[in-house]
Amino acid sequence: MSSFKALVATKGEIGPNLAFTDFAEADLMEGDVTVRVTHSTVNYKDGLAITGKAPVIRRWPMIPGIDFSGRVETSGHPDFKPGDLVILDGWGTGETHLGAYAQKSRVNGDWLVPLPAGMTPADAMAIGTAGYTAMLCVLALEKHGLKPADGPVVVTGAAGGVGSVAIALLAKAGWHVIASTGRAEEADYLKGLGAAEIIDRNELSNPGKPLAKERWIAGVDAVGSHTLANLLAMTRYGGAVAACGLAQGMDLPASVAPFILRGVSLLGVDSVMCPKPRRLEAWARLASDLDRDKLAAMTSTIPLESVIETGKAIVEGKVRGRVVVEVG
Ligand code: NDP
């Protein structure tokens, strides 16, 4: 394969110009491992890149797509040999390094995680960066010392990718999960994943008080802005919120009151530059803890050609759960 199919973004006046083209292997960027990409996914960040709603792409031309799974073709890295199945999340892929919406990718082998035993490449991208980030949030709450017996946990952006995986993981671990969603029609879906209670996201999305009635001991927030501020204001004494997202906004109009009067902690979660040992821990826990039937229930599958329309839909909040992209 001296050339292969890829979605290429070039700089446009308003947002990127996108076209499926034959991409020459010789034009791939530097790296010691070349991977035959079999699956990718559409995360919120992919939607931002495709629509140009945020400056995710910082090198032109770019192949978008922040994560993939696939099979190693060639390797100069001691940890990988041809035929190995691997996962890549982040490290600037699809931002500054040619990304996942292509049949091949050449990357630094240090960025790759071996596919956990018992997981298929399609499973890995059904989880994707959104699911791996949900796992990082759960790990952050656990490392803070919080347990299901301490009280309920709230999950915002519940019907989205991070939210859906977080609900499944937390429910399996025994937490009483309160799911916050703007899609009341998805109540049965969220209960199927393990949510014990559903609340309307409007309860959290408007400006609130510095401190409010204590409702939960823990939170996973994919939304930011007033929602995160209210989550903190409603967290019980000694609790914590793991914050990973900005679906409502990047701002945080909060006060220090929850921190200094209730000992509440805000735990920041980043998936892109997350060190390798934490990634390996997260993927091992996903392999053992995430119920495959629930993963199947939250996942739909699209061909590579559909990533542009799905990218637009995800930033409009119209995608439920997770989307696997068959790269083919
Ligand atoms: P999704 O679009 O799948 O989920 C986001 C959900 O947020 C939506 O489904 C919706 O849930 C809710 N939502 C959307 N718009 C608004 C709004 N205006 N106000 C309140 N809620 C809203 O995205 P992902 O799950 O892929 O990502 C979620 C967030 O996490 C994104 O901001 C993404 O950038 C971030 N992220 C961060 C990572 C990191 O490394 N820190 C890694 C991965 C993701 P509902 O319909 O249920 O209300």
XYZ file of C-alpha atoms and ligand atoms in Angstrom:
376
model
C 0.000 0.000 0.000
C 2.093 2.996 -1.173
C -1.016 5.133 -0.840
C -4.176 4.683 1.229
C -7.572 6.258 1.883
C -7.580 9.221 4.283
C -9.737 12.170 5.270
C -7.564 15.232 4.743
C -8.293 18.668 6.221
C -6.821 21.764 4.642
C -7.114 25.259 6.058
C -10.269 27.045 4.882
C -11.786 30.495 5.367
C -14.418 29.285 7.867
C -13.397 25.923 9.283
C -11.386 23.234 7.523
C -11.933 22.016 3.951
C -12.396 18.250 4.135
C -11.876 15.656 1.391
C -11.355 11.896 1.186
C -8.191 11.368 -0.841
C -5.443 8.853 -1.611
C -2.642 9.747 0.776
C 0.947 8.759 -0.029
C 2.585 6.642 2.658
C 5.782 8.616 2.087
C 3.958 11.722 3.387
C 3.224 10.211 6.816
C 4.989 11.950 9.701
C 7.920 10.675 11.720
C 7.498 7.714 14.022
C 8.961 4.288 14.744
C 5.735 2.278 14.411
C 3.431 2.117 11.376
C -0.075 0.865 12.143
C -2.754 -0.443 9.787
C -5.692 1.403 11.324
C -8.822 -0.770 11.474
C -11.096 1.280 13.744
C -11.478 4.819 15.006
C -14.321 6.725 16.624
C -15.987 10.132 16.796
C -15.323 11.963 20.069
C -16.566 15.460 20.906
C -13.085 16.775 20.132
C -13.236 15.165 16.681
C -16.471 17.077 16.132
C -14.753 20.317 17.157
C -11.898 19.563 14.715
C -14.182 18.656 11.799
C -16.474 21.656 12.219
C -13.623 24.038 13.091
C -15.626 25.172 16.164
C -12.397 25.091 18.190
C -8.774 25.232 17.024
C -8.096 21.523 17.572
C -6.130 21.229 14.299
C -2.822 23.051 14.628
C -0.936 21.694 11.590
C -2.080 21.824 7.964
C -2.805 19.676 6.067
C -4.082 17.348 8.782
C -5.695 13.939 8.921
C -8.233 14.405 11.774
C -9.110 11.698 14.304
C -7.668 11.610 17.844
C -7.717 7.850 18.473
C -7.487 4.514 16.712
C -7.016 0.781 17.101
C -5.235 -1.416 14.589
C -2.449 -3.833 13.777
C 1.252 -3.004 13.727
C 2.725 -3.270 10.225
C 6.327 -2.248 10.857
C 8.102 -1.388 14.080
C 11.473 -0.106 15.185
C 10.214 0.110 18.786
C 11.302 -2.593 21.260
C 7.783 -3.047 22.706
C 5.991 -3.743 19.402
C 6.348 -6.154 16.484
C 4.394 -6.617 13.243
C 0.988 -8.156 13.913
C 0.551 -6.705 17.432
C -2.847 -5.151 18.115
C -2.606 -1.657 19.573
C -4.615 1.357 20.771
C -3.708 5.027 20.506
C -5.427 7.890 22.340
C -4.290 11.490 22.108
C -0.658 12.648 22.234
C -1.633 15.301 19.674
C -2.843 12.783 17.092
C -5.331 14.556 14.828
C -4.109 17.901 16.256
C -0.396 18.268 15.498
C 0.357 14.724 14.280
C -1.421 13.106 11.291
C -4.415 11.299 12.774
C -6.785 8.381 12.802
C -9.218 8.878 9.896
C -6.914 7.013 7.525
C -6.024 3.419 6.782
C -2.489 3.964 8.077
C -0.779 5.959 10.793
C 2.876 6.302 11.729
C 3.471 7.217 15.369
C 5.932 7.171 18.232
C 5.716 3.666 19.737
C 5.779 5.180 23.240
C 2.272 6.501 22.527
C 0.802 3.037 21.916
C -0.968 0.793 24.410
C -1.222 -2.957 23.676
C -4.819 -4.082 23.118
C -5.852 -5.759 26.410
C -6.531 -9.522 26.228
C -10.168 -10.305 25.526
C -10.830 -6.953 23.855
C -11.283 -6.579 20.081
C -10.062 -3.520 18.138
C -13.761 -2.625 17.627
C -14.393 -2.835 21.417
C -11.406 -0.556 22.013
C -12.878 2.140 19.790
C -16.403 1.615 21.147
C -14.712 2.716 24.383
C -12.448 5.226 22.607
C -10.939 8.308 24.182
C -14.330 9.206 25.692
C -14.550 5.866 27.541
C -10.902 5.861 28.550
C -11.418 9.375 29.952
C -14.482 8.171 31.880
C -12.220 5.486 33.389
C -9.608 8.126 34.285
C -12.367 10.060 36.096
C -13.409 6.963 38.058
C -9.754 6.273 38.945
C -9.375 9.891 40.120
C -12.377 9.532 42.471
C -11.050 6.207 43.769
C -7.566 7.633 44.354
C -9.246 10.410 46.326
C -10.501 7.643 48.623
C -14.174 7.789 47.687
C -16.294 4.611 47.792
C -19.895 3.741 46.887
C -20.773 3.500 50.601
C -19.921 7.212 51.008
C -22.989 8.377 49.024
C -24.309 8.978 45.500
C -22.280 10.042 42.455
C -23.581 12.430 39.780
C -22.652 12.098 36.087
C -23.278 15.032 33.721
C -23.581 14.840 29.936
C -25.026 11.442 30.792
C -26.254 10.355 27.353
C -22.965 11.316 25.694
C -19.845 9.166 25.330
C -17.967 9.998 28.543
C -21.247 10.004 30.480
C -22.515 6.654 29.179
C -19.263 4.813 29.950
C -18.941 6.515 33.353
C -22.460 5.397 34.333
C -21.762 1.782 33.318
C -18.443 1.703 35.235
C -19.758 3.395 38.379
C -22.928 1.273 38.539
C -20.864 -1.914 38.148
C -18.682 -0.775 41.069
C -21.791 -0.409 43.239
C -22.336 3.361 43.153
C -25.798 4.943 43.304
C -25.562 6.898 40.035
C -27.524 10.110 39.412
C -27.496 10.831 35.665
C -27.938 14.437 34.502
C -29.256 14.747 30.950
C -31.056 17.156 28.659
C -32.636 14.207 26.861
C -35.527 12.965 29.014
C -36.374 10.496 26.244
C -33.121 8.644 27.010
C -34.202 7.743 30.575
C -34.654 4.031 29.763
C -31.283 3.947 27.982
C -29.555 5.528 31.006
C -31.305 3.193 33.468
C -30.217 0.272 31.276
C -26.613 1.409 31.747
C -27.115 1.459 35.507
C -28.368 4.946 36.427
C -30.502 4.835 39.591
C -31.903 8.370 39.174
C -32.260 10.748 36.227
C -32.258 14.522 36.677
C -32.894 17.281 34.123
C -29.656 19.055 33.237
C -31.525 22.396 33.513
C -31.371 21.899 37.301
C -27.606 22.434 37.002
C -26.971 24.559 33.927
C -28.015 28.015 35.205
C -26.097 30.377 37.516
C -26.424 29.059 41.092
C -25.436 29.844 44.700
C -21.872 29.444 46.023
C -23.172 26.673 48.311
C -26.374 24.702 47.873
C -28.077 21.678 49.459
C -25.631 18.734 49.571
C -26.769 16.099 47.067
C -23.797 13.822 46.250
C -20.364 12.874 47.487
C -18.783 12.538 44.034
C -19.187 13.677 40.446
C -17.977 13.048 36.907
C -18.413 16.198 34.838
C -18.184 16.331 31.039
C -19.924 19.709 30.783
C -18.016 22.497 32.632
C -19.347 26.071 33.050
C -22.333 26.652 35.418
C -22.962 22.902 35.551
C -19.562 22.223 37.117
C -19.962 25.209 39.456
C -23.327 23.837 40.665
C -21.943 20.312 40.975
C -19.254 21.627 43.327
C -21.775 23.708 45.291
C -23.952 20.604 45.816
C -21.140 18.214 46.781
C -21.186 16.841 50.328
C -18.471 17.567 52.863
C -15.138 15.960 51.829
C -16.356 14.904 48.388
C -14.798 15.434 44.963
C -15.713 16.100 41.348
C -13.600 14.779 38.465
C -13.801 17.363 35.648
C -12.918 16.404 32.083
C -15.204 18.279 29.689
C -16.579 21.550 28.364
C -19.775 20.647 26.466
C -21.586 23.622 28.058
C -18.536 25.896 28.155
C -14.907 26.313 29.089
C -15.657 28.829 31.837
C -16.020 27.974 35.509
C -18.183 30.625 37.222
C -17.717 29.185 40.714
C -16.664 30.410 44.164
C -14.124 28.958 46.581
C -16.912 28.234 49.111
C -17.190 24.463 48.439
C -13.401 24.110 48.763
C -12.867 26.114 51.949
C -16.141 25.423 53.781
C -16.836 21.806 52.804
C -13.361 20.501 51.916
C -14.593 19.613 48.426
C -11.918 18.807 45.801
C -11.877 19.457 42.076
C -9.936 16.723 40.290
C -8.693 17.648 36.800
C -8.629 14.841 34.233
C -6.639 14.959 30.993
C -6.440 12.039 28.584
C -4.127 13.515 25.928
C -0.806 13.700 27.788
C -1.743 11.241 30.536
C 1.389 9.259 31.500
C 1.666 5.693 30.204
C 1.369 3.827 33.562
C -2.010 5.508 34.226
C -3.149 4.675 30.655
C -2.213 1.020 31.112
C -4.089 0.967 34.419
C -7.159 2.575 32.817
C -7.231 0.158 29.856
C -6.731 -2.860 32.151
C -9.655 -1.708 34.311
C -11.819 -1.098 31.225
C -11.053 -4.653 30.057
C -12.068 -6.148 33.411
C -14.838 -3.807 34.614
C -16.823 -2.580 31.616
C -19.816 -4.790 30.888
C -19.655 -5.754 27.190
C -23.445 -5.932 26.821
C -23.715 -2.357 28.109
C -20.903 -1.304 25.780
C -22.809 -2.848 22.854
C -26.014 -1.086 23.953
C -24.330 2.331 23.853
C -22.476 1.812 20.544
C -23.371 2.416 16.905
C -21.086 1.794 13.933
C -20.435 3.966 10.875
C -18.127 3.770 7.841
C -15.201 6.194 7.501
C -17.182 8.177 4.912
C -19.729 9.189 7.610
C -17.318 10.869 10.054
C -17.999 14.381 8.721
C -21.766 14.275 9.334
C -21.318 12.478 12.674
C -18.711 15.055 13.730
C -21.261 17.797 13.101
C -23.949 15.869 15.021
C -21.802 15.314 18.127
C -21.129 19.024 18.688
C -24.883 19.600 18.408
C -25.416 17.074 21.250
C -27.278 14.705 18.898
C -25.095 11.607 19.284
C -26.083 9.070 21.931
C -23.358 7.008 23.584
C -20.415 5.953 21.438
C -19.733 5.652 17.698
C -17.242 3.201 16.163
C -15.746 4.132 12.795
C -14.869 1.153 10.584
C -11.840 2.363 8.686
C -11.793 -0.680 6.418
P -20.623 13.841 23.739
O -21.109 14.864 22.799
O -20.813 12.405 23.421
O -21.264 14.112 25.193
C -21.437 15.411 25.699
C -22.799 15.470 26.374
O -22.869 16.695 27.102
C -23.959 15.522 25.414
O -24.332 14.249 24.971
C -25.023 16.142 26.296
O -25.529 15.148 27.176
C -24.215 17.134 27.146
N -24.278 18.493 26.601
C -24.054 18.894 25.332
N -24.201 20.217 25.213
C -24.527 20.675 26.442
C -24.827 21.956 26.979
N -24.817 23.065 26.200
N -25.130 22.062 28.282
C -25.144 20.961 29.081
N -24.879 19.716 28.623
C -24.569 19.579 27.341
O -19.065 14.142 23.990
P -17.960 13.214 24.679
O -18.608 12.351 25.687
O -17.079 12.645 23.639
O -17.099 14.334 25.446
C -17.690 15.021 26.546
C -16.795 16.170 26.970
O -15.584 15.649 27.516
C -16.390 17.096 25.814
O -16.352 18.413 26.271
C -14.987 16.627 25.472
O -14.220 17.627 24.882
C -14.477 16.234 26.847
N -13.389 15.266 26.808
C -12.239 15.600 27.464
C -11.191 14.736 27.508
C -10.000 15.093 28.318
O -8.915 14.570 28.073
N -10.145 15.942 29.324
C -11.212 13.470 26.761
C -12.511 13.155 26.165
C -13.549 14.064 26.189
P -27.122 15.020 27.490
O -27.808 15.015 26.166
O -27.240 13.747 28.241
O -27.483 16.231 28.314
